[in-house]
mmCIF file of C-alpha atoms in Angstrom:
data_model
loop_
_atom_site.group_PDB
_atom_site.id
_atom_site.type_symbol
_atom_site.label_atom_id
_atom_site.label_comp_id
_atom_site.label_asym_id
_atom_site.label_seq_id
_atom_site.Cartn_x
_atom_site.Cartn_y
_atom_site.Cartn_z
ATOM 1 C CA MET A 1 36.212 -69.382 29.885
ATOM 2 C CA ASP A 2 37.437 -66.792 27.068
ATOM 3 C CA PHE A 3 35.184 -64.252 25.140
ATOM 4 C CA TYR A 4 35.088 -60.330 23.365
ATOM 5 C CA LEU A 5 33.047 -57.537 23.893
ATOM 6 C CA PRO A 6 33.416 -54.469 21.050
ATOM 7 C CA VAL A 7 33.810 -52.209 24.083
ATOM 8 C CA PRO A 8 37.194 -50.416 25.265
ATOM 9 C CA VAL A 9 39.320 -52.494 27.649
ATOM 10 C CA MET A 10 38.805 -49.999 29.694
ATOM 11 C CA ASP A 11 35.048 -49.726 30.336
ATOM 12 C CA VAL A 12 34.725 -53.019 30.740
ATOM 13 C CA PHE A 13 37.232 -53.640 33.054
ATOM 14 C CA ASN A 14 36.757 -50.334 35.041
ATOM 15 C CA TYR A 15 32.829 -51.226 35.200
ATOM 16 C CA VAL A 16 33.484 -55.232 36.922
ATOM 17 C CA ALA A 17 35.983 -53.373 39.157
ATOM 18 C CA SER A 18 33.146 -50.785 40.351
ATOM 19 C CA GLN A 19 30.781 -53.943 41.067
ATOM 20 C CA LYS A 20 31.123 -55.170 44.901
ATOM 21 C CA GLU A 21 28.972 -58.716 44.511
ATOM 22 C CA ILE A 22 27.768 -60.397 41.135
ATOM 23 C CA TYR A 23 25.157 -62.873 41.884
ATOM 24 C CA LYS A 24 26.437 -63.524 45.014
ATOM 25 C CA MET A 25 30.022 -63.766 44.162
ATOM 26 C CA LYS A 26 32.295 -60.960 46.498
ATOM 27 C CA LEU A 27 34.740 -58.403 45.256
ATOM 28 C CA ALA A 28 37.891 -59.641 46.835
ATOM 29 C CA ALA A 29 41.091 -57.686 45.051
ATOM 30 C CA VAL A 30 41.400 -55.974 41.782
ATOM 31 C CA ASP A 31 44.915 -56.141 40.246
ATOM 32 C CA ARG A 32 44.907 -52.706 38.201
ATOM 33 C CA ALA A 33 48.696 -53.487 36.974
ATOM 34 C CA ASN A 34 47.530 -56.782 35.641
ATOM 35 C CA PHE A 35 43.880 -55.980 34.487
ATOM 36 C CA LYS A 36 42.592 -58.744 36.369
ATOM 37 C CA VAL A 37 39.502 -58.735 38.979
ATOM 38 C CA PHE A 38 39.126 -61.340 41.745
ATOM 39 C CA PHE A 39 35.715 -62.847 43.028
ATOM 40 C CA LYS A 40 34.783 -65.505 45.257
ATOM 41 C CA HIS A 41 31.851 -67.757 46.210
ATOM 42 C CA ARG A 42 31.100 -68.715 49.471
ATOM 43 C CA ALA A 43 31.031 -72.308 50.429
ATOM 44 C CA ASN A 44 27.420 -73.809 50.564
ATOM 45 C CA MET A 45 26.473 -77.375 50.821
ATOM 46 C CA LEU A 46 28.241 -79.057 47.834
ATOM 47 C CA THR A 47 31.381 -76.839 47.606
ATOM 48 C CA TRP A 48 33.877 -75.217 50.384
ATOM 49 C CA GLY A 49 33.450 -72.250 47.785
ATOM 50 C CA GLU A 50 35.184 -71.192 44.618
ATOM 51 C CA HIS A 51 38.186 -68.708 43.852
ATOM 52 C CA ILE A 52 36.514 -66.601 40.471
ATOM 53 C CA THR A 53 39.678 -64.390 38.250
ATOM 54 C CA ILE A 54 38.803 -61.950 35.374
ATOM 55 C CA SER A 55 41.387 -61.139 33.018
ATOM 56 C CA PHE A 56 41.014 -58.134 30.529
ATOM 57 C CA TYR A 57 43.096 -57.652 27.181
ATOM 58 C CA ASP A 58 43.235 -55.440 24.487
ATOM 59 C CA PRO A 59 43.304 -57.090 21.121
ATOM 60 C CA GLN A 60 44.358 -53.631 19.767
ATOM 61 C CA ASP A 61 41.217 -53.302 18.070
ATOM 62 C CA GLY A 62 38.920 -51.023 20.337
ATOM 63 C CA GLY A 63 37.748 -54.457 21.537
ATOM 64 C CA CYS A 64 37.993 -55.886 25.042
ATOM 65 C CA ARG A 65 39.239 -59.772 25.090
ATOM 66 C CA ILE A 66 37.983 -61.204 28.622
ATOM 67 C CA ILE A 67 39.337 -64.451 29.949
ATOM 68 C CA VAL A 68 36.938 -65.804 33.120
ATOM 69 C CA GLU A 69 38.200 -68.790 35.559
ATOM 70 C CA SER A 70 36.570 -70.153 38.511
ATOM 71 C CA LYS A 71 39.036 -72.726 40.612
ATOM 72 C CA PRO A 72 37.793 -74.638 43.987
ATOM 73 C CA ALA A 73 38.723 -72.863 47.248
ATOM 74 C CA MET A 74 39.911 -76.358 48.396
ATOM 75 C CA ALA A 75 42.374 -77.399 46.263
ATOM 76 C CA THR A 76 41.804 -81.305 47.036
ATOM 77 C CA THR A 77 37.646 -80.766 45.594
ATOM 78 C CA LEU A 78 38.027 -83.801 42.462
ATOM 79 C CA ILE A 79 33.911 -82.757 41.913
ATOM 80 C CA ASP A 80 32.682 -79.482 41.293
ATOM 81 C CA TYR A 81 29.413 -80.395 40.442
ATOM 82 C CA GLY A 82 29.869 -77.947 37.473
ATOM 83 C CA LYS A 83 29.402 -75.011 39.937
ATOM 84 C CA ASN A 84 33.157 -73.367 38.023
ATOM 85 C CA ALA A 85 30.769 -73.844 34.563
ATOM 86 C CA GLU A 86 27.636 -71.965 36.202
ATOM 87 C CA ASN A 87 30.250 -69.193 37.623
ATOM 88 C CA CYS A 88 32.052 -68.881 34.381
ATOM 89 C CA ASN A 89 29.046 -68.652 32.566
ATOM 90 C CA SER A 90 26.987 -65.962 34.642
ATOM 91 C CA VAL A 91 30.147 -63.387 34.955
ATOM 92 C CA ARG A 92 29.799 -63.976 31.057
ATOM 93 C CA GLN A 93 25.993 -63.418 30.997
ATOM 94 C CA PHE A 94 26.399 -60.054 33.511
ATOM 95 C CA ILE A 95 29.316 -58.583 31.630
ATOM 96 C CA LEU A 96 27.121 -59.015 27.865
ATOM 97 C CA SER A 97 24.306 -57.774 29.441
ATOM 98 C CA SER A 98 25.355 -55.266 31.238
ATOM 99 C CA PHE A 99 27.157 -53.660 27.606
ATOM 100 C CA HIS A 100 23.633 -54.694 25.944
ATOM 101 C CA GLN A 101 25.498 -57.727 23.543
ATOM 102 C CA PRO A 102 24.014 -61.099 23.021
ATOM 103 C CA LEU A 103 24.338 -63.945 24.598
ATOM 104 C CA ASN A 104 25.025 -65.840 22.526
ATOM 105 C CA GLY A 105 28.502 -63.214 20.888
ATOM 106 C CA GLN A 106 31.518 -64.638 20.661
ATOM 107 C CA VAL A 107 33.008 -67.251 22.896
ATOM 108 C CA ARG A 108 36.330 -68.741 21.847
#
C-alpha cells in the first residue's frame, strides 16, 4: 500500500519509529539509514504471524511518501485470509489519524 502525507518525512519517520506497538503489531527493528521501520504480528488461529515493513520516502515537496508491506512470517503460507491487507490498512489508519489527516487520503 502506497500513500502520501503532507508532513515532513523525518517527522513521520521519527514518530512511527518511536512506537513500541501499533494495533498489536510489535516493533521489531528500525533502519535509520534506509528510513524503514519493521513490525511483527504474532501468530494466531489463522496465521503464523506477519512481518510488516514501513518505508518512508521524500518526494522533494516537503511531504512524505509511505509504502506499507505485510508478508506472512511463513514463506509457505498460501492463504492469508486478508490479514496482510488488514495490517496495511491498520498502519495507514494509524499514521493518518496520528497526523490528523482524513482517512480517505491519497492512496496509490
